[in-house]
Amino acid sequence: MNGPVPHLAAQTIRNAMTIDVEDYFQVSAFAPQIARDSWPLRECRVEANVDRILAILDEGGAKATFFTLGWIAERYPALVRRIVAAGHELASHGYGHLRATDQTRAEFMDDIVRSKAILEDIGGQRVLGYRAPSFSIGPVNLWALTSLHDAGYQYSSSIYPIAHDHYGMPDAPRFPFYPHGTDGLLEIPITTVRLFERNLPAGGGGYFRLLPYALSRSLMRRVNHDDGQPTIFYFHPWELDPGQPRPQGIGLKSRFRHYVNLGRMEQRIRALTRDFAWDRMDRIFLGRP
């Protein structure tokens, strides 16, 4: 892996706000308890939650990248168009939130081509970015990065350089890099900080809900000022929804990770829009106008 992106001057840094557009019943941790064929029968809350996010971003003057499932886009095409009309980037999260590690090369290619076509048809703009469900690109399937490039994607945000029980590639570069040279795909990892000889998560998700906001803000500022790099932050629409249905049979660890501090998330996202400058992935890393 080679070709790191150069450091930026701290005062010029715009950070990347990203949203993984999926509903509460589609998270990978719930897959053993929630059958895929039950998805159409469940209460969908993603449209209302994304509309709340759009309002928060508009109030805060922030732009973002929405990594959207093809399954969601097919059912809520007007929502996809509202995302685009508000000036945000539309990107792919695959079709049905199937982990890349659970697919063959042929299945993965079919998934990324299908989701890209659906999003481009509905959104009316090119889809350049992809994020694998559950950050499921790592040492065992780096071939997926070549597949993404072959399918017409220009960047991926699918490798999380941490040690985690469900995903992670702790030896990967912490900042954007070209795995196969500058003519290939750009990989943009979720933000980490280097402490105690290991990478610690600092870019959103359950860690952001668990840790005090002041600590998360400090870690992100450290990346901006000490490393001279943008923060890549992510969250999900269901994280702003403490009233979401709670499926039965979910294990204790998964329940804690999913539900901890949901009631505090909206105010924390609002605080982020005040404390940092946010923009779309394509504008920050691809230089698009």
mmCIF file of C-alpha atoms in Angstrom:
data_model
loop_
_atom_site.group_PDB
_atom_site.id
_atom_site.type_symbol
_atom_site.label_atom_id
_atom_site.label_comp_id
_atom_site.label_asym_id
_atom_site.label_seq_id
_atom_site.Cartn_x
_atom_site.Cartn_y
_atom_site.Cartn_z
ATOM 1 C CA MET A 1 0.000 0.000 0.000
ATOM 2 C CA ASN A 2 1.433 3.316 -1.021
ATOM 3 C CA GLY A 3 0.750 6.873 -2.076
ATOM 4 C CA PRO A 4 -0.417 8.700 1.091
ATOM 5 C CA VAL A 5 -2.269 11.974 0.599
ATOM 6 C CA PRO A 6 -0.126 14.970 1.709
ATOM 7 C CA HIS A 7 -0.775 16.815 4.983
ATOM 8 C CA LEU A 8 -2.962 19.905 4.896
ATOM 9 C CA ALA A 9 -2.475 23.169 6.728
ATOM 10 C CA ALA A 10 -4.610 23.092 9.880
ATOM 11 C CA GLN A 11 -6.371 26.359 9.118
ATOM 12 C CA THR A 12 -7.614 25.059 5.729
ATOM 13 C CA ILE A 13 -9.072 21.812 6.990
ATOM 14 C CA ARG A 14 -12.626 20.853 6.200
ATOM 15 C CA ASN A 15 -13.717 17.618 7.818
ATOM 16 C CA ALA A 16 -15.832 14.933 6.187
ATOM 17 C CA MET A 17 -19.265 14.282 7.669
ATOM 18 C CA THR A 18 -20.643 10.932 6.519
ATOM 19 C CA ILE A 19 -23.925 9.149 7.177
ATOM 20 C CA ASP A 20 -24.479 5.428 6.581
ATOM 21 C CA VAL A 21 -28.117 5.356 5.449
ATOM 22 C CA GLU A 22 -29.613 2.151 6.801
ATOM 23 C CA ASP A 23 -32.456 1.340 9.186
ATOM 24 C CA TYR A 24 -32.220 -0.062 12.717
ATOM 25 C CA PHE A 25 -33.148 -3.617 11.658
ATOM 26 C CA GLN A 26 -30.391 -3.794 9.034
ATOM 27 C CA VAL A 27 -27.325 -3.543 11.296
ATOM 28 C CA SER A 28 -24.971 -6.498 11.030
ATOM 29 C CA ALA A 29 -25.026 -7.207 14.775
ATOM 30 C CA PHE A 30 -28.773 -7.948 14.577
ATOM 31 C CA ALA A 31 -28.490 -10.281 11.579
ATOM 32 C CA PRO A 32 -28.707 -13.522 13.642
ATOM 33 C CA GLN A 33 -32.020 -12.413 15.143
ATOM 34 C CA ILE A 34 -33.607 -10.479 12.250
ATOM 35 C CA ALA A 35 -34.167 -12.422 9.027
ATOM 36 C CA ARG A 36 -33.703 -10.497 5.798
ATOM 37 C CA ASP A 37 -37.053 -11.648 4.496
ATOM 38 C CA SER A 38 -38.686 -9.868 7.431
ATOM 39 C CA TRP A 39 -37.297 -6.442 6.475
ATOM 40 C CA PRO A 40 -40.266 -5.392 4.289
ATOM 41 C CA LEU A 41 -42.639 -6.213 7.159
ATOM 42 C CA ARG A 42 -40.898 -4.072 9.774
ATOM 43 C CA GLU A 43 -41.555 -0.477 10.712
ATOM 44 C CA CYS A 44 -39.191 1.690 8.682
ATOM 45 C CA ARG A 45 -38.008 4.860 10.394
ATOM 46 C CA VAL A 46 -35.114 5.813 8.147
ATOM 47 C CA GLU A 47 -36.978 8.468 6.150
ATOM 48 C CA ALA A 48 -37.996 10.535 9.167
ATOM 49 C CA ASN A 49 -34.540 10.146 10.739
ATOM 50 C CA VAL A 50 -32.705 11.252 7.596
ATOM 51 C CA ASP A 51 -35.006 14.250 7.304
ATOM 52 C CA ARG A 52 -33.998 15.211 10.854
ATOM 53 C CA ILE A 53 -30.349 14.921 9.857
ATOM 54 C CA LEU A 54 -30.889 17.078 6.781
ATOM 55 C CA ALA A 55 -32.449 19.760 8.964
ATOM 56 C CA ILE A 56 -29.561 19.639 11.457
ATOM 57 C CA LEU A 57 -26.971 19.920 8.692
ATOM 58 C CA ASP A 58 -28.845 22.783 7.072
ATOM 59 C CA GLU A 59 -29.050 24.677 10.354
ATOM 60 C CA GLY A 60 -25.341 24.128 10.948
ATOM 61 C CA GLY A 61 -24.265 25.055 7.421
ATOM 62 C CA ALA A 62 -22.693 21.619 6.913
ATOM 63 C CA LYS A 63 -22.508 19.408 3.851
ATOM 64 C CA ALA A 64 -22.090 15.648 4.043
ATOM 65 C CA THR A 65 -21.782 12.383 2.151
ATOM 66 C CA PHE A 66 -24.687 9.932 2.491
ATOM 67 C CA PHE A 67 -23.555 6.309 1.955
ATOM 68 C CA THR A 68 -26.946 4.882 1.042
ATOM 69 C CA LEU A 69 -28.219 1.323 0.682
ATOM 70 C CA GLY A 70 -29.772 0.484 -2.668
ATOM 71 C CA TRP A 71 -32.548 -1.295 -0.748
ATOM 72 C CA ILE A 72 -33.415 1.987 0.978
ATOM 73 C CA ALA A 73 -33.141 4.039 -2.221
ATOM 74 C CA GLU A 74 -35.592 1.804 -4.072
ATOM 75 C CA ARG A 75 -38.205 2.231 -1.329
ATOM 76 C CA TYR A 76 -37.625 5.926 -0.617
ATOM 77 C CA PRO A 77 -36.592 7.539 -3.911
ATOM 78 C CA ALA A 78 -37.960 10.937 -2.842
ATOM 79 C CA LEU A 79 -35.647 10.848 0.184
ATOM 80 C CA VAL A 80 -32.649 10.236 -2.069
ATOM 81 C CA ARG A 81 -33.669 13.213 -4.192
ATOM 82 C CA ARG A 82 -33.997 15.403 -1.083
ATOM 83 C CA ILE A 83 -30.435 14.475 -0.097
ATOM 84 C CA VAL A 84 -29.151 15.505 -3.520
ATOM 85 C CA ALA A 85 -31.301 18.644 -3.691
ATOM 86 C CA ALA A 86 -29.824 19.813 -0.369
ATOM 87 C CA GLY A 87 -26.341 19.753 -1.914
ATOM 88 C CA HIS A 88 -25.013 16.600 -0.286
ATOM 89 C CA GLU A 89 -23.055 13.815 -1.942
ATOM 90 C CA LEU A 90 -24.809 10.542 -2.698
ATOM 91 C CA ALA A 91 -22.577 7.482 -2.312
ATOM 92 C CA SER A 92 -23.080 3.723 -2.099
ATOM 93 C CA HIS A 93 -23.342 1.497 0.965
ATOM 94 C CA GLY A 94 -24.025 -1.561 -1.168
ATOM 95 C CA TYR A 95 -27.487 -2.904 -1.922
ATOM 96 C CA GLY A 96 -28.715 -4.849 1.099
ATOM 97 C CA HIS A 97 -26.095 -4.338 3.839
ATOM 98 C CA LEU A 98 -24.371 -7.640 3.138
ATOM 99 C CA ARG A 99 -20.821 -7.696 4.452
ATOM 100 C CA ALA A 100 -18.154 -7.823 1.738
ATOM 101 C CA THR A 101 -16.489 -10.716 3.574
ATOM 102 C CA ASP A 102 -19.691 -12.754 3.124
ATOM 103 C CA GLN A 103 -19.647 -12.426 -0.666
ATOM 104 C CA THR A 104 -17.671 -14.025 -3.452
ATOM 105 C CA ARG A 105 -15.929 -11.759 -5.937
ATOM 106 C CA ALA A 106 -18.757 -12.237 -8.431
ATOM 107 C CA GLU A 107 -21.420 -11.515 -5.802
ATOM 108 C CA PHE A 108 -19.570 -8.447 -4.595
ATOM 109 C CA MET A 109 -19.223 -7.067 -8.113
ATOM 110 C CA ASP A 110 -22.914 -7.619 -8.759
ATOM 111 C CA ASP A 111 -23.758 -5.835 -5.487
ATOM 112 C CA ILE A 112 -21.620 -2.747 -6.083
ATOM 113 C CA VAL A 113 -22.676 -2.387 -9.720
ATOM 114 C CA ARG A 114 -26.354 -2.824 -8.834
ATOM 115 C CA SER A 115 -26.333 -0.315 -5.986
ATOM 116 C CA LYS A 116 -24.393 2.263 -8.021
ATOM 117 C CA ALA A 117 -26.882 2.018 -10.891
ATOM 118 C CA ILE A 118 -29.902 2.366 -8.585
ATOM 119 C CA LEU A 119 -28.494 5.421 -6.818
ATOM 120 C CA GLU A 120 -27.400 7.132 -10.031
ATOM 121 C CA ASP A 121 -30.774 6.516 -11.661
ATOM 122 C CA ILE A 122 -32.710 7.938 -8.705
ATOM 123 C CA GLY A 123 -30.293 10.676 -7.647
ATOM 124 C CA GLY A 124 -29.370 11.896 -11.113
ATOM 125 C CA GLN A 125 -25.658 12.274 -10.267
ATOM 126 C CA ARG A 126 -22.574 10.111 -10.540
ATOM 127 C CA VAL A 127 -21.826 7.934 -7.547
ATOM 128 C CA LEU A 128 -18.088 7.986 -6.891
ATOM 129 C CA GLY A 129 -17.792 6.657 -3.336
ATOM 130 C CA TYR A 130 -18.491 3.396 -1.534
ATOM 131 C CA ARG A 131 -18.444 2.224 2.059
ATOM 132 C CA ALA A 132 -18.603 -1.483 2.836
ATOM 133 C CA PRO A 133 -21.215 -2.508 5.412
ATOM 134 C CA SER A 134 -19.525 -2.924 8.804
ATOM 135 C CA PHE A 135 -16.177 -1.809 7.312
ATOM 136 C CA SER A 136 -15.872 -5.338 5.933
ATOM 137 C CA ILE A 137 -12.869 -4.845 3.658
ATOM 138 C CA GLY A 138 -9.613 -5.952 5.230
ATOM 139 C CA PRO A 139 -6.681 -8.353 4.919
ATOM 140 C CA VAL A 140 -8.773 -11.300 3.674
ATOM 141 C CA ASN A 141 -10.501 -9.464 0.810
ATOM 142 C CA LEU A 142 -8.363 -6.572 -0.404
ATOM 143 C CA TRP A 143 -9.321 -7.713 -3.907
ATOM 144 C CA ALA A 144 -12.568 -5.805 -3.265
ATOM 145 C CA LEU A 145 -10.712 -2.505 -3.755
ATOM 146 C CA THR A 146 -9.790 -3.545 -7.292
ATOM 147 C CA SER A 147 -13.397 -4.562 -7.932
ATOM 148 C CA LEU A 148 -14.606 -1.144 -6.803
ATOM 149 C CA HIS A 149 -12.210 0.605 -9.178
ATOM 150 C CA ASP A 150 -13.278 -1.672 -12.024
ATOM 151 C CA ALA A 151 -16.925 -0.833 -11.277
ATOM 152 C CA GLY A 152 -16.266 2.885 -11.684
ATOM 153 C CA TYR A 153 -15.876 4.037 -8.098
ATOM 154 C CA GLN A 154 -13.153 6.595 -7.402
ATOM 155 C CA TYR A 155 -12.873 6.175 -3.640
ATOM 156 C CA SER A 156 -13.752 3.849 -0.808
ATOM 157 C CA SER A 157 -14.138 4.426 2.927
ATOM 158 C CA SER A 158 -14.245 0.783 3.944
ATOM 159 C CA ILE A 159 -11.105 0.078 5.987
ATOM 160 C CA TYR A 160 -11.095 0.933 9.684
ATOM 161 C CA PRO A 161 -7.493 0.823 11.014
ATOM 162 C CA ILE A 162 -8.402 -0.468 14.485
ATOM 163 C CA ALA A 163 -8.632 -3.817 16.251
ATOM 164 C CA HIS A 164 -12.301 -4.758 16.735
ATOM 165 C CA ASP A 165 -14.176 -8.016 17.185
ATOM 166 C CA HIS A 166 -16.323 -7.464 14.060
ATOM 167 C CA TYR A 167 -14.011 -5.573 11.691
ATOM 168 C CA GLY A 168 -10.750 -3.687 11.438
ATOM 169 C CA MET A 169 -7.292 -3.673 9.878
ATOM 170 C CA PRO A 170 -5.045 -2.104 12.518
ATOM 171 C CA ASP A 171 -1.942 -2.197 10.320
ATOM 172 C CA ALA A 172 -3.557 -0.164 7.526
ATOM 173 C CA PRO A 173 -2.568 3.475 7.035
ATOM 174 C CA ARG A 174 -4.481 5.890 9.267
ATOM 175 C CA PHE A 175 -4.975 8.505 6.576
ATOM 176 C CA PRO A 176 -6.150 8.445 2.922
ATOM 177 C CA PHE A 177 -3.953 6.324 0.673
ATOM 178 C CA TYR A 178 -3.871 4.718 -2.762
ATOM 179 C CA PRO A 179 -3.596 0.926 -2.331
ATOM 180 C CA HIS A 180 -2.581 0.405 -5.976
ATOM 181 C CA GLY A 181 -1.031 3.700 -7.003
ATOM 182 C CA THR A 182 -2.464 7.120 -7.780
ATOM 183 C CA ASP A 183 -4.224 5.890 -10.916
ATOM 184 C CA GLY A 184 -6.339 3.543 -8.802
ATOM 185 C CA LEU A 185 -8.891 3.769 -6.040
ATOM 186 C CA LEU A 186 -8.404 6.136 -3.093
ATOM 187 C CA GLU A 187 -9.097 4.527 0.304
ATOM 188 C CA ILE A 188 -10.220 6.961 3.029
ATOM 189 C CA PRO A 189 -10.152 5.331 6.492
ATOM 190 C CA ILE A 190 -12.329 6.385 9.407
ATOM 191 C CA THR A 191 -10.387 8.659 11.758
ATOM 192 C CA THR A 192 -8.223 7.263 14.542
ATOM 193 C CA VAL A 193 -5.672 8.714 16.941
ATOM 194 C CA ARG A 194 -2.385 7.047 17.801
ATOM 195 C CA LEU A 195 -2.013 6.498 21.560
ATOM 196 C CA PHE A 196 -0.095 3.913 23.558
ATOM 197 C CA GLU A 197 1.258 2.329 20.339
ATOM 198 C CA ARG A 198 -2.183 1.529 19.007
ATOM 199 C CA ASN A 199 -4.901 3.209 16.956
ATOM 200 C CA LEU A 200 -7.934 4.351 18.922
ATOM 201 C CA PRO A 201 -11.252 5.207 17.239
ATOM 202 C CA ALA A 202 -12.047 8.916 16.969
ATOM 203 C CA GLY A 203 -14.449 9.140 14.047
ATOM 204 C CA GLY A 204 -17.947 8.392 15.282
ATOM 205 C CA GLY A 205 -20.144 5.357 15.700
ATOM 206 C CA GLY A 206 -20.818 3.837 19.094
ATOM 207 C CA TYR A 207 -17.569 5.236 20.486
ATOM 208 C CA PHE A 208 -18.861 8.755 19.911
ATOM 209 C CA ARG A 209 -22.040 7.986 21.851
ATOM 210 C CA LEU A 210 -20.134 6.275 24.668
ATOM 211 C CA LEU A 211 -17.311 8.764 25.254
ATOM 212 C CA PRO A 212 -17.869 12.261 26.686
ATOM 213 C CA TYR A 213 -18.363 14.764 23.892
ATOM 214 C CA ALA A 214 -15.465 16.925 25.099
ATOM 215 C CA LEU A 215 -13.094 13.963 24.741
ATOM 216 C CA SER A 216 -14.277 13.139 21.216
ATOM 217 C CA ARG A 217 -13.942 16.792 20.220
ATOM 218 C CA SER A 218 -10.411 16.892 21.635
ATOM 219 C CA LEU A 219 -9.375 13.782 19.697
ATOM 220 C CA MET A 220 -10.727 15.178 16.440
ATOM 221 C CA ARG A 221 -9.010 18.504 17.003
ATOM 222 C CA ARG A 222 -5.781 16.634 17.616
ATOM 223 C CA VAL A 223 -6.078 14.998 14.190
ATOM 224 C CA ASN A 224 -6.690 18.395 12.573
ATOM 225 C CA HIS A 225 -3.940 20.295 14.353
ATOM 226 C CA ASP A 226 -1.261 17.705 15.133
ATOM 227 C CA ASP A 227 -1.629 15.396 12.126
ATOM 228 C CA GLY A 228 -2.788 18.090 9.703
ATOM 229 C CA GLN A 229 -5.545 15.824 8.389
ATOM 230 C CA PRO A 230 -9.331 16.023 8.035
ATOM 231 C CA THR A 231 -11.484 14.008 10.394
ATOM 232 C CA ILE A 232 -13.699 11.414 8.714
ATOM 233 C CA PHE A 233 -16.757 11.124 10.955
ATOM 234 C CA TYR A 234 -19.657 8.701 10.522
ATOM 235 C CA PHE A 235 -22.990 7.895 12.102
ATOM 236 C CA HIS A 236 -26.316 6.241 11.255
ATOM 237 C CA PRO A 237 -29.845 7.669 11.105
ATOM 238 C CA TRP A 238 -31.050 5.206 13.764
ATOM 239 C CA GLU A 239 -28.530 6.685 16.228
ATOM 240 C CA LEU A 240 -30.768 9.767 16.535
ATOM 241 C CA ASP A 241 -33.838 7.645 17.281
ATOM 242 C CA PRO A 242 -34.183 6.499 20.916
ATOM 243 C CA GLY A 243 -37.801 5.514 20.238
ATOM 244 C CA GLN A 244 -36.951 2.875 17.638
ATOM 245 C CA PRO A 245 -38.432 -0.631 18.071
ATOM 246 C CA ARG A 246 -36.263 -2.987 20.113
ATOM 247 C CA PRO A 247 -36.165 -6.505 18.632
ATOM 248 C CA GLN A 248 -36.200 -9.447 21.002
ATOM 249 C CA GLY A 249 -33.305 -11.830 21.493
ATOM 250 C CA ILE A 250 -30.453 -9.345 20.993
ATOM 251 C CA GLY A 251 -27.347 -10.183 23.069
ATOM 252 C CA LEU A 252 -26.211 -7.977 25.917
ATOM 253 C CA LYS A 253 -23.097 -6.660 24.136
ATOM 254 C CA SER A 254 -24.995 -5.833 20.950
ATOM 255 C CA ARG A 255 -27.790 -4.166 22.910
ATOM 256 C CA PHE A 256 -25.314 -1.964 24.757
ATOM 257 C CA ARG A 257 -23.440 -0.980 21.613
ATOM 258 C CA HIS A 258 -26.607 -0.190 19.706
ATOM 259 C CA TYR A 259 -28.640 1.678 22.318
ATOM 260 C CA VAL A 260 -26.124 3.470 24.544
ATOM 261 C CA ASN A 261 -26.798 7.231 24.702
ATOM 262 C CA LEU A 262 -29.126 7.404 21.699
ATOM 263 C CA GLY A 263 -30.945 10.222 23.449
ATOM 264 C CA ARG A 264 -27.804 12.370 23.472
ATOM 265 C CA MET A 265 -26.828 11.892 19.854
ATOM 266 C CA GLU A 266 -28.811 14.692 18.243
ATOM 267 C CA GLN A 267 -27.391 17.377 20.515
ATOM 268 C CA ARG A 268 -23.889 16.032 19.929
ATOM 269 C CA ILE A 269 -24.277 16.189 16.140
ATOM 270 C CA ARG A 270 -25.505 19.765 16.491
ATOM 271 C CA ALA A 271 -22.423 20.527 18.604
ATOM 272 C CA LEU A 272 -20.174 19.058 15.907
ATOM 273 C CA THR A 273 -21.654 21.395 13.304
ATOM 274 C CA ARG A 274 -20.738 24.330 15.567
ATOM 275 C CA ASP A 275 -17.248 23.143 16.536
ATOM 276 C CA PHE A 276 -15.889 22.004 13.140
ATOM 277 C CA ALA A 277 -16.183 22.775 9.430
ATOM 278 C CA TRP A 278 -17.822 19.928 7.458
ATOM 279 C CA ASP A 279 -18.026 19.080 3.786
ATOM 280 C CA ARG A 280 -18.576 16.227 1.323
ATOM 281 C CA MET A 281 -16.001 13.493 0.769
ATOM 282 C CA ASP A 282 -15.761 14.134 -2.962
ATOM 283 C CA ARG A 283 -15.013 17.838 -2.511
ATOM 284 C CA ILE A 284 -12.416 17.276 0.200
ATOM 285 C CA PHE A 285 -10.540 14.353 -1.321
ATOM 286 C CA LEU A 286 -11.253 14.412 -5.050
ATOM 287 C CA GLY A 287 -11.159 18.167 -5.528
ATOM 288 C CA ARG A 288 -14.613 18.281 -7.092
ATOM 289 C CA PRO A 289 -16.299 21.723 -7.235
#
